[in-house]
């Protein structure tokens, strides 16, 4: 849960947008549900140029898709 989106519909969307803005402003250690926001953080790092050649993003994508198959 987050105070930024309290009472709003589609809270995850608002929370991910806020997280993206916070990270782009320099936040390095937000308090979040890591499993829930991990793909968003990897996407943010990719867009900000912090994931060279999208290696971390692609590795995580493959792992999540492999888990869906089993």
CSV table of N, CA and C in Angstrom, one decimal, residues 11-69:
chain,number,residue,atom,x,y,z
A,11,UNK,N,-4.4,1.7,-8.3
A,11,UNK,CA,-3.3,2.2,-7.5
A,11,UNK,C,-2.0,1.8,-8.0
A,12,UNK,N,-1.8,0.6,-8.5
A,12,UNK,CA,-0.5,0.2,-9.0
A,12,UNK,C,0.0,1.1,-10.1
A,13,UNK,N,-0.8,1.6,-11.0
A,13,UNK,CA,-0.4,2.5,-12.0
A,13,UNK,C,0.2,3.8,-11.4
A,14,UNK,N,-0.5,4.3,-10.5
A,14,UNK,CA,-0.1,5.6,-9.8
A,14,UNK,C,1.2,5.3,-9.1
A,15,UNK,N,1.3,4.2,-8.4
A,15,UNK,CA,2.5,3.9,-7.6
A,15,UNK,C,3.7,3.7,-8.5
A,16,UNK,N,3.5,3.0,-9.6
A,16,UNK,CA,4.7,2.8,-10.5
A,16,UNK,C,5.1,4.1,-11.2
A,17,UNK,N,4.2,5.0,-11.5
A,17,UNK,CA,4.5,6.3,-12.1
A,17,UNK,C,5.3,7.1,-11.0
A,18,UNK,N,4.9,7.0,-9.8
A,18,UNK,CA,5.6,7.8,-8.7
A,18,UNK,C,7.0,7.2,-8.5
A,19,UNK,N,7.1,5.9,-8.5
A,19,UNK,CA,8.4,5.2,-8.4
A,19,UNK,C,9.3,5.6,-9.5
A,20,UNK,N,8.8,5.7,-10.7
A,20,UNK,CA,9.7,6.1,-11.8
A,20,UNK,C,10.2,7.5,-11.6
A,21,UNK,N,9.3,8.4,-11.2
A,21,UNK,CA,9.8,9.8,-11.0
A,21,UNK,C,10.8,9.8,-9.8
A,22,UNK,N,10.5,9.1,-8.8
A,22,UNK,CA,11.4,9.1,-7.6
A,22,UNK,C,12.8,8.6,-8.0
A,23,UNK,N,12.9,7.5,-8.8
A,23,UNK,CA,14.1,6.9,-9.2
A,23,UNK,C,14.9,7.9,-10.1
A,24,UNK,N,14.1,8.5,-11.0
A,24,UNK,CA,14.8,9.4,-12.0
A,24,UNK,C,15.3,10.7,-11.3
A,25,UNK,N,14.8,10.9,-10.1
A,25,UNK,CA,15.2,12.1,-9.3
A,25,UNK,C,16.3,11.7,-8.3
A,26,UNK,N,16.7,10.4,-8.3
A,26,UNK,CA,17.9,10.1,-7.5
A,26,UNK,C,17.6,9.1,-6.3
A,27,UNK,N,16.4,8.7,-6.1
A,27,UNK,CA,16.1,7.7,-5.0
A,27,UNK,C,16.8,6.4,-5.4
A,28,UNK,N,17.5,5.8,-4.4
A,28,UNK,CA,18.3,4.6,-4.7
A,28,UNK,C,17.8,3.4,-3.8
A,29,UNK,N,17.0,3.7,-2.8
A,29,UNK,CA,16.6,2.6,-1.9
A,29,UNK,C,15.1,2.9,-1.4
A,30,UNK,N,14.1,2.8,-2.3
A,30,UNK,CA,12.8,3.0,-1.9
A,30,UNK,C,12.2,1.8,-1.1
A,31,UNK,N,11.3,2.1,-0.2
A,31,UNK,CA,10.7,1.0,0.5
A,31,UNK,C,9.5,0.5,-0.2
A,32,UNK,N,9.6,-0.7,-0.8
A,32,UNK,CA,8.5,-1.2,-1.7
A,32,UNK,C,8.4,-2.7,-1.5
A,33,UNK,N,7.4,-3.3,-2.1
A,33,UNK,CA,7.2,-4.7,-2.2
A,33,UNK,C,8.1,-5.1,-3.4
A,34,UNK,N,9.3,-5.6,-3.1
A,34,UNK,CA,10.2,-5.9,-4.2
A,34,UNK,C,9.7,-6.8,-5.3
A,35,UNK,N,9.1,-7.8,-4.9
A,35,UNK,CA,8.6,-8.8,-5.9
A,35,UNK,C,7.5,-8.1,-6.8
A,36,UNK,N,6.8,-7.2,-6.3
A,36,UNK,CA,5.7,-6.6,-7.0
A,36,UNK,C,6.2,-5.5,-8.0
A,37,UNK,N,7.2,-4.8,-7.6
A,37,UNK,CA,7.7,-3.7,-8.4
A,37,UNK,C,9.0,-3.9,-9.2
A,38,UNK,N,9.6,-5.1,-9.0
A,38,UNK,CA,10.8,-5.4,-9.7
A,38,UNK,C,10.8,-5.2,-11.2
A,39,UNK,N,9.8,-5.7,-11.9
A,39,UNK,CA,9.8,-5.4,-13.3
A,39,UNK,C,9.7,-3.9,-13.7
A,40,UNK,N,9.0,-3.2,-12.9
A,40,UNK,CA,8.9,-1.7,-13.1
A,40,UNK,C,10.3,-1.1,-12.9
A,41,UNK,N,11.0,-1.5,-11.9
A,41,UNK,CA,12.3,-0.9,-11.6
A,41,UNK,C,13.3,-1.2,-12.7
A,42,UNK,N,13.2,-2.5,-13.2
A,42,UNK,CA,14.1,-2.9,-14.3
A,42,UNK,C,13.8,-2.0,-15.6
A,43,UNK,N,12.5,-1.8,-15.8
A,43,UNK,CA,12.1,-1.0,-16.9
A,43,UNK,C,12.6,0.5,-16.8
A,44,UNK,N,12.5,1.0,-15.6
A,44,UNK,CA,12.9,2.4,-15.3
A,44,UNK,C,14.4,2.5,-15.6
A,45,UNK,N,15.2,1.5,-15.0
A,45,UNK,CA,16.6,1.5,-15.2
A,45,UNK,C,17.0,1.4,-16.7
A,46,UNK,N,16.2,0.6,-17.5
A,46,UNK,CA,16.5,0.5,-18.9
A,46,UNK,C,16.3,1.8,-19.6
A,47,UNK,N,15.2,2.5,-19.3
A,47,UNK,CA,14.9,3.8,-19.9
A,47,UNK,C,15.9,4.9,-19.6
A,48,UNK,N,16.3,4.8,-18.3
A,48,UNK,CA,17.3,5.8,-17.8
A,48,UNK,C,18.7,5.5,-18.3
A,49,UNK,N,18.9,4.4,-19.0
A,49,UNK,CA,20.3,4.1,-19.5
A,49,UNK,C,21.1,3.4,-18.4
A,50,UNK,N,20.5,2.8,-17.4
A,50,UNK,CA,21.3,2.2,-16.3
A,50,UNK,C,21.4,0.7,-16.5
A,51,UNK,N,20.9,0.2,-17.6
A,51,UNK,CA,21.0,-1.3,-17.9
A,51,UNK,C,21.5,-1.4,-19.3
A,52,UNK,N,22.8,-1.5,-19.4
A,52,UNK,CA,23.5,-1.5,-20.7
A,52,UNK,C,23.1,-2.7,-21.5
A,53,UNK,N,22.6,-2.5,-22.7
A,53,UNK,CA,22.2,-3.5,-23.7
A,53,UNK,C,21.0,-4.3,-23.1
A,54,UNK,N,20.3,-3.7,-22.2
A,54,UNK,CA,19.0,-4.3,-21.6
A,54,UNK,C,19.3,-5.7,-21.1
A,55,UNK,N,20.5,-6.0,-20.6
A,55,UNK,CA,20.8,-7.3,-20.1
A,55,UNK,C,20.0,-7.7,-18.9
A,56,UNK,N,19.9,-6.9,-17.9
A,56,UNK,CA,19.1,-7.2,-16.7
A,56,UNK,C,17.6,-7.4,-17.0
A,57,UNK,N,17.1,-6.5,-17.8
A,57,UNK,CA,15.7,-6.5,-18.2
A,57,UNK,C,15.4,-7.8,-18.9
A,58,UNK,N,16.2,-8.2,-19.9
A,58,UNK,CA,16.0,-9.4,-20.7
A,58,UNK,C,16.1,-10.7,-19.8
A,59,UNK,N,17.1,-10.7,-18.9
A,59,UNK,CA,17.3,-11.8,-18.0
A,59,UNK,C,16.0,-12.0,-17.1
A,60,UNK,N,15.5,-11.0,-16.6
A,60,UNK,CA,14.3,-11.0,-15.7
A,60,UNK,C,13.1,-11.5,-16.6
A,61,UNK,N,13.0,-10.9,-17.8
A,61,UNK,CA,11.9,-11.3,-18.6
A,61,UNK,C,11.9,-12.8,-18.9
A,62,UNK,N,13.1,-13.3,-19.3
A,62,UNK,CA,13.2,-14.7,-19.5
A,62,UNK,C,12.8,-15.6,-18.3
A,63,UNK,N,13.3,-15.2,-17.2
A,63,UNK,CA,13.0,-15.9,-15.9
A,63,UNK,C,11.5,-15.9,-15.6
A,64,UNK,N,10.9,-14.8,-15.8
A,64,UNK,CA,9.4,-14.7,-15.5
A,64,UNK,C,8.6,-15.5,-16.5
A,65,UNK,N,9.0,-15.6,-17.8
A,65,UNK,CA,8.3,-16.4,-18.8
A,65,UNK,C,8.6,-17.8,-18.5
A,66,UNK,N,9.8,-18.2,-18.1
A,66,UNK,CA,10.0,-19.6,-17.8
A,66,UNK,C,9.2,-20.1,-16.7
A,67,UNK,N,9.0,-19.3,-15.7
A,67,UNK,CA,8.2,-19.7,-14.5
A,67,UNK,C,6.7,-19.8,-14.9
A,68,UNK,N,6.2,-19.0,-15.9
A,68,UNK,CA,4.8,-19.1,-16.3
A,68,UNK,C,4.6,-20.5,-17.0
A,69,UNK,N,5.6,-21.0,-17.7
A,69,UNK,CA,5.4,-22.3,-18.4
A,69,UNK,C,5.3,-23.5,-17.5
